[in-house]
Short mmCIF file of N, CA and C in Angstrom, two decimals:
data_model
loop_
_atom_site.label_atom_id
_atom_site.label_comp_id
_atom_site.label_asym_id
_atom_site.label_seq_id
_atom_site.Cartn_x
_atom_site.Cartn_y
_atom_site.Cartn_z
N MET A 560 149.14 136.58 41.95
CA MET A 560 150.52 136.42 42.35
C MET A 560 150.95 134.98 42.09
N VAL A 561 152.14 134.82 41.49
CA VAL A 561 152.69 133.50 41.18
C VAL A 561 154.17 133.51 41.52
N SER A 562 154.64 132.45 42.15
CA SER A 562 156.06 132.29 42.43
C SER A 562 156.56 131.00 41.82
N VAL A 563 157.83 130.96 41.48
CA VAL A 563 158.48 129.78 40.93
C VAL A 563 159.36 129.20 42.03
N VAL A 564 159.30 127.89 42.24
CA VAL A 564 160.15 127.25 43.24
C VAL A 564 161.57 127.21 42.69
N GLN A 565 162.48 127.90 43.36
CA GLN A 565 163.89 127.98 42.95
C GLN A 565 164.66 126.74 43.37
N ASN A 566 164.47 126.32 44.62
CA ASN A 566 165.19 125.15 45.11
C ASN A 566 164.42 124.53 46.26
N VAL A 567 164.83 123.32 46.59
CA VAL A 567 164.36 122.66 47.81
C VAL A 567 165.55 122.69 48.74
N ALA A 568 165.41 123.40 49.87
CA ALA A 568 166.51 123.57 50.81
C ALA A 568 166.47 122.47 51.86
N ILE A 569 167.63 121.88 52.12
CA ILE A 569 167.75 120.82 53.10
C ILE A 569 168.84 121.22 54.08
N ASP A 570 168.45 121.46 55.33
CA ASP A 570 169.43 121.74 56.37
C ASP A 570 170.19 120.46 56.70
N CYS A 571 171.48 120.59 56.98
CA CYS A 571 172.28 119.41 57.26
C CYS A 571 173.54 119.79 58.03
N VAL A 572 174.22 118.80 58.56
CA VAL A 572 175.45 119.00 59.31
C VAL A 572 176.65 119.06 58.36
N ASN A 573 176.63 118.29 57.27
CA ASN A 573 177.73 118.26 56.31
C ASN A 573 177.14 118.41 54.91
N ALA A 574 177.11 119.64 54.42
CA ALA A 574 176.45 119.93 53.14
C ALA A 574 177.05 119.16 51.98
N TYR A 575 178.36 119.12 51.89
CA TYR A 575 179.01 118.48 50.75
C TYR A 575 178.73 116.97 50.73
N GLU A 576 178.89 116.31 51.86
CA GLU A 576 178.69 114.86 51.90
C GLU A 576 177.24 114.48 51.66
N LEU A 577 176.30 115.24 52.22
CA LEU A 577 174.90 114.92 51.98
C LEU A 577 174.52 115.20 50.52
N ALA A 578 175.06 116.25 49.95
CA ALA A 578 174.81 116.52 48.53
C ALA A 578 175.39 115.40 47.65
N ARG A 579 176.53 114.87 48.03
CA ARG A 579 177.10 113.73 47.27
C ARG A 579 176.16 112.54 47.30
N PHE A 580 175.59 112.25 48.48
CA PHE A 580 174.62 111.16 48.60
C PHE A 580 173.45 111.40 47.64
N TRP A 581 172.85 112.59 47.69
CA TRP A 581 171.70 112.89 46.85
C TRP A 581 172.08 112.99 45.38
N GLY A 582 173.30 113.40 45.08
CA GLY A 582 173.77 113.36 43.69
C GLY A 582 173.80 111.94 43.17
N ALA A 583 174.25 110.99 44.00
CA ALA A 583 174.25 109.59 43.60
C ALA A 583 172.83 109.05 43.46
N VAL A 584 171.93 109.44 44.37
CA VAL A 584 170.54 108.99 44.31
C VAL A 584 169.88 109.45 43.02
N THR A 585 170.08 110.70 42.64
CA THR A 585 169.42 111.27 41.46
C THR A 585 170.21 111.08 40.17
N GLY A 586 171.48 110.68 40.29
CA GLY A 586 172.32 110.58 39.11
C GLY A 586 172.69 111.94 38.54
N CYS A 587 172.64 112.97 39.38
CA CYS A 587 172.90 114.34 38.93
C CYS A 587 174.15 114.89 39.60
N PRO A 588 174.85 115.80 38.90
CA PRO A 588 176.10 116.34 39.45
C PRO A 588 175.88 117.44 40.48
N LEU A 589 176.91 117.65 41.28
CA LEU A 589 176.95 118.82 42.15
C LEU A 589 177.29 120.02 41.29
N HIS A 590 176.99 121.20 41.78
CA HIS A 590 177.38 122.42 41.08
C HIS A 590 178.89 122.38 40.88
N PRO A 591 179.39 122.76 39.71
CA PRO A 591 180.83 122.62 39.42
C PRO A 591 181.75 123.37 40.39
N ARG A 592 181.27 124.40 41.05
CA ARG A 592 182.12 125.15 41.97
C ARG A 592 182.06 124.62 43.41
N ASP A 593 181.20 123.65 43.68
CA ASP A 593 181.07 123.13 45.05
C ASP A 593 182.22 122.19 45.37
N GLU A 594 182.72 122.33 46.62
CA GLU A 594 183.88 121.54 47.05
C GLU A 594 183.68 121.04 48.48
N PRO A 595 184.44 120.01 48.89
CA PRO A 595 184.37 119.56 50.28
C PRO A 595 184.61 120.73 51.23
N GLY A 596 183.82 120.77 52.30
CA GLY A 596 183.94 121.85 53.28
C GLY A 596 183.04 123.04 53.02
N ASP A 597 182.45 123.13 51.81
CA ASP A 597 181.53 124.23 51.52
C ASP A 597 180.29 124.10 52.41
N ARG A 598 179.79 125.24 52.88
CA ARG A 598 178.62 125.25 53.76
C ARG A 598 177.30 125.24 52.97
N GLU A 599 177.38 125.52 51.67
CA GLU A 599 176.22 125.50 50.79
C GLU A 599 176.61 124.75 49.52
N VAL A 600 175.84 123.72 49.19
CA VAL A 600 176.15 122.88 48.03
C VAL A 600 174.85 122.58 47.30
N GLN A 601 174.91 122.53 45.96
CA GLN A 601 173.72 122.30 45.15
C GLN A 601 173.87 121.05 44.30
N VAL A 602 172.77 120.30 44.18
CA VAL A 602 172.67 119.21 43.22
C VAL A 602 171.88 119.75 42.05
N MET A 603 172.46 119.65 40.86
CA MET A 603 171.88 120.25 39.66
C MET A 603 170.93 119.27 38.96
N LEU A 604 169.65 119.31 39.33
CA LEU A 604 168.65 118.46 38.69
C LEU A 604 168.39 118.97 37.28
N PRO A 605 168.11 118.08 36.32
CA PRO A 605 167.92 118.53 34.94
C PRO A 605 166.65 119.34 34.73
N GLU A 606 165.64 119.11 35.55
CA GLU A 606 164.38 119.84 35.45
C GLU A 606 163.92 120.21 36.84
N GLY A 607 163.19 121.29 36.95
CA GLY A 607 162.64 121.68 38.23
C GLY A 607 163.66 122.35 39.13
N PRO A 608 163.31 122.44 40.41
CA PRO A 608 164.19 123.17 41.34
C PRO A 608 165.47 122.40 41.66
N LEU A 609 166.46 123.12 42.13
CA LEU A 609 167.72 122.53 42.59
C LEU A 609 167.50 121.89 43.96
N LEU A 610 168.36 120.96 44.32
CA LEU A 610 168.44 120.50 45.70
C LEU A 610 169.57 121.32 46.33
N TYR A 611 169.23 122.09 47.34
CA TYR A 611 170.16 123.02 47.96
C TYR A 611 170.44 122.57 49.39
N PHE A 612 171.68 122.25 49.70
CA PHE A 612 172.08 121.76 51.01
C PHE A 612 172.76 122.89 51.77
N ASN A 613 172.20 123.20 52.93
CA ASN A 613 172.64 124.31 53.74
C ASN A 613 173.14 123.78 55.08
N GLN A 614 174.42 123.96 55.35
CA GLN A 614 175.01 123.46 56.58
C GLN A 614 174.56 124.29 57.78
N VAL A 615 174.05 123.61 58.81
CA VAL A 615 173.60 124.25 60.05
C VAL A 615 174.28 123.55 61.23
N PRO A 616 174.37 124.21 62.37
CA PRO A 616 175.10 123.60 63.50
C PRO A 616 174.34 122.49 64.22
N GLU A 617 173.00 122.50 64.16
CA GLU A 617 172.24 121.53 64.93
C GLU A 617 171.86 120.32 64.07
N PRO A 618 171.82 119.12 64.66
CA PRO A 618 171.39 117.93 63.91
C PRO A 618 169.87 117.88 63.80
N LYS A 619 169.37 117.07 62.91
CA LYS A 619 167.93 116.85 62.78
C LYS A 619 167.43 116.14 64.04
N THR A 620 166.27 116.55 64.54
CA THR A 620 165.76 115.94 65.77
C THR A 620 164.35 115.38 65.67
N ILE A 621 163.54 115.83 64.70
CA ILE A 621 162.17 115.35 64.59
C ILE A 621 161.85 115.01 63.15
N LYS A 622 160.68 114.44 62.93
CA LYS A 622 160.23 114.04 61.60
C LYS A 622 160.14 115.25 60.67
N ASN A 623 160.51 115.03 59.41
CA ASN A 623 160.38 116.08 58.39
C ASN A 623 158.91 116.45 58.22
N ARG A 624 158.66 117.72 57.94
CA ARG A 624 157.31 118.15 57.59
C ARG A 624 157.15 118.18 56.06
N ILE A 625 158.24 118.31 55.36
CA ILE A 625 158.26 118.24 53.89
C ILE A 625 159.32 117.20 53.54
N HIS A 626 159.03 116.37 52.55
CA HIS A 626 160.03 115.39 52.15
C HIS A 626 159.94 115.14 50.65
N LEU A 627 160.97 114.52 50.12
CA LEU A 627 161.01 114.16 48.71
C LEU A 627 160.36 112.80 48.51
N CYS A 628 159.65 112.63 47.40
CA CYS A 628 159.11 111.34 46.98
C CYS A 628 159.78 111.00 45.65
N LEU A 629 160.39 109.84 45.61
CA LEU A 629 161.12 109.41 44.41
C LEU A 629 160.32 108.37 43.65
N ARG A 630 160.23 108.54 42.32
CA ARG A 630 159.65 107.52 41.45
C ARG A 630 160.80 106.96 40.63
N PRO A 631 161.27 105.77 40.95
CA PRO A 631 162.46 105.23 40.28
C PRO A 631 162.20 104.84 38.83
N THR A 632 163.29 104.79 38.07
CA THR A 632 163.21 104.29 36.70
C THR A 632 163.34 102.77 36.68
N THR A 633 163.93 102.19 37.72
CA THR A 633 163.97 100.74 37.88
C THR A 633 162.76 100.35 38.73
N SER A 634 162.68 99.13 39.16
CA SER A 634 161.58 98.76 40.05
C SER A 634 161.79 99.39 41.42
N ARG A 635 160.71 99.54 42.16
CA ARG A 635 160.80 100.08 43.52
C ARG A 635 161.73 99.22 44.37
N GLU A 636 161.62 97.91 44.25
CA GLU A 636 162.43 97.01 45.07
C GLU A 636 163.92 97.17 44.77
N GLU A 637 164.27 97.26 43.49
CA GLU A 637 165.67 97.47 43.12
C GLU A 637 166.18 98.82 43.63
N GLU A 638 165.33 99.82 43.55
CA GLU A 638 165.72 101.16 44.00
C GLU A 638 165.96 101.18 45.50
N VAL A 639 165.06 100.58 46.27
CA VAL A 639 165.23 100.54 47.72
C VAL A 639 166.54 99.82 48.06
N GLU A 640 166.79 98.69 47.42
CA GLU A 640 168.02 97.93 47.67
C GLU A 640 169.26 98.78 47.36
N GLY A 641 169.24 99.49 46.24
CA GLY A 641 170.38 100.34 45.86
C GLY A 641 170.57 101.50 46.82
N LEU A 642 169.47 102.11 47.28
CA LEU A 642 169.56 103.23 48.21
C LEU A 642 170.11 102.78 49.56
N LEU A 643 169.73 101.60 50.00
CA LEU A 643 170.27 101.06 51.25
C LEU A 643 171.78 100.86 51.13
N LYS A 644 172.24 100.41 49.98
CA LYS A 644 173.68 100.23 49.75
C LYS A 644 174.42 101.56 49.74
N LEU A 645 173.74 102.64 49.32
CA LEU A 645 174.35 103.98 49.31
C LEU A 645 174.47 104.58 50.70
N GLY A 646 173.74 104.03 51.67
CA GLY A 646 173.80 104.56 53.03
C GLY A 646 172.47 105.00 53.60
N ALA A 647 171.38 104.83 52.85
CA ALA A 647 170.05 105.13 53.39
C ALA A 647 169.66 104.05 54.40
N THR A 648 168.67 104.36 55.23
CA THR A 648 168.12 103.37 56.16
C THR A 648 166.62 103.29 55.97
N LEU A 649 166.07 102.10 56.19
CA LEU A 649 164.62 101.89 56.08
C LEU A 649 163.97 102.38 57.38
N VAL A 650 163.03 103.33 57.25
CA VAL A 650 162.33 103.90 58.40
C VAL A 650 160.99 103.21 58.60
N ALA A 651 160.25 103.04 57.52
CA ALA A 651 158.92 102.41 57.59
C ALA A 651 158.62 101.74 56.25
N ASP A 652 158.13 100.53 56.32
CA ASP A 652 157.79 99.79 55.11
C ASP A 652 156.29 99.85 54.91
N ARG A 653 155.85 100.65 53.95
CA ARG A 653 154.43 100.83 53.66
C ARG A 653 154.03 100.08 52.38
N ARG A 654 154.89 99.14 51.94
CA ARG A 654 154.59 98.35 50.75
C ARG A 654 153.53 97.30 51.09
N GLU A 655 152.59 97.12 50.16
CA GLU A 655 151.48 96.18 50.34
C GLU A 655 151.73 94.91 49.53
N PRO A 656 151.16 93.76 49.94
CA PRO A 656 151.35 92.51 49.19
C PRO A 656 150.92 92.59 47.73
N ASP A 657 149.93 93.45 47.43
CA ASP A 657 149.46 93.58 46.04
C ASP A 657 150.34 94.49 45.19
N GLY A 658 151.45 95.02 45.76
CA GLY A 658 152.36 95.88 45.01
C GLY A 658 152.15 97.36 45.25
N ALA A 659 151.04 97.73 45.88
CA ALA A 659 150.79 99.15 46.17
C ALA A 659 151.71 99.61 47.30
N GLY A 660 151.63 100.89 47.62
CA GLY A 660 152.36 101.44 48.75
C GLY A 660 153.72 102.00 48.40
N TRP A 661 154.51 102.25 49.43
CA TRP A 661 155.80 102.89 49.28
C TRP A 661 156.71 102.49 50.43
N ALA A 662 157.96 102.81 50.31
CA ALA A 662 158.94 102.60 51.38
C ALA A 662 159.43 103.96 51.85
N VAL A 663 159.50 104.14 53.17
CA VAL A 663 160.03 105.36 53.75
C VAL A 663 161.47 105.08 54.17
N LEU A 664 162.39 105.85 53.63
CA LEU A 664 163.80 105.71 53.95
C LEU A 664 164.30 107.01 54.56
N ALA A 665 165.51 106.98 55.07
CA ALA A 665 166.16 108.19 55.57
C ALA A 665 167.55 108.27 54.96
N ASP A 666 167.98 109.49 54.63
CA ASP A 666 169.33 109.68 54.11
C ASP A 666 170.33 109.57 55.26
N PRO A 667 171.64 109.68 54.99
CA PRO A 667 172.62 109.50 56.07
C PRO A 667 172.49 110.47 57.24
N GLU A 668 171.79 111.60 57.09
CA GLU A 668 171.57 112.51 58.21
C GLU A 668 170.18 112.39 58.82
N GLY A 669 169.41 111.38 58.38
CA GLY A 669 168.12 111.11 58.98
C GLY A 669 166.92 111.78 58.34
N ASN A 670 167.10 112.47 57.21
CA ASN A 670 165.99 113.12 56.52
C ASN A 670 165.18 112.06 55.77
N GLU A 671 163.89 111.97 56.09
CA GLU A 671 163.04 110.96 55.49
C GLU A 671 162.69 111.31 54.04
N PHE A 672 162.51 110.26 53.24
CA PHE A 672 162.03 110.39 51.87
C PHE A 672 161.32 109.09 51.51
N CYS A 673 160.47 109.15 50.50
CA CYS A 673 159.69 107.97 50.10
C CYS A 673 160.15 107.47 48.74
N VAL A 674 160.06 106.16 48.57
CA VAL A 674 160.29 105.54 47.27
C VAL A 674 158.96 104.94 46.83
N LEU A 675 158.44 105.48 45.75
CA LEU A 675 157.15 105.06 45.20
C LEU A 675 157.34 103.93 44.21
N ARG A 676 156.25 103.40 43.70
CA ARG A 676 156.34 102.39 42.64
C ARG A 676 156.79 103.06 41.34
N SER A 677 157.60 102.36 40.56
CA SER A 677 157.99 102.87 39.26
C SER A 677 156.81 102.75 38.30
N GLU A 678 156.95 103.39 37.14
CA GLU A 678 155.89 103.28 36.13
C GLU A 678 155.70 101.82 35.71
N SER A 679 156.80 101.06 35.58
CA SER A 679 156.68 99.65 35.20
C SER A 679 156.01 98.83 36.31
N ASP A 680 156.32 99.15 37.59
CA ASP A 680 155.63 98.49 38.70
C ASP A 680 154.14 98.78 38.64
N ARG A 681 153.78 100.01 38.38
CA ARG A 681 152.37 100.40 38.33
C ARG A 681 151.66 99.72 37.17
N ALA A 682 152.32 99.64 36.02
CA ALA A 682 151.72 98.99 34.86
C ALA A 682 151.49 97.49 35.11
N ALA A 683 152.43 96.86 35.79
CA ALA A 683 152.34 95.42 36.06
C ALA A 683 151.19 95.08 36.99
N THR A 684 150.79 96.00 37.87
CA THR A 684 149.71 95.70 38.83
C THR A 684 148.38 96.33 38.44
N SER A 685 148.32 97.04 37.31
CA SER A 685 147.07 97.70 36.92
C SER A 685 146.14 96.79 36.14
N SER A 686 146.63 95.65 35.68
CA SER A 686 145.76 94.78 34.88
C SER A 686 144.96 93.80 35.70
#
């Protein structure tokens, strides 16, 4: 038995606004038919599953059990700085002095995600 992952579903209070945030993070568009006020909104990633935002009445209350890990195309430090400007918050700083580690951030509704080292960051510290 084999299944294909169709989407990653994210419960949220405001599907359209949270999808806009993640659209900006990934540089990917929302589904062309999605509009403000829609209870279900999709971010159209070029490869892999969609990011599917499903509006629910209750707010997030505890730590995520599943989360996204981002590998930026810029440096990790530039990416964290840009994400903070978009409205993310720093939850935990797991970056090490030698360049290893990651940063744990939260989106505007409190869903945690990680920012890993970019390929260029990894190459710079592997020698």
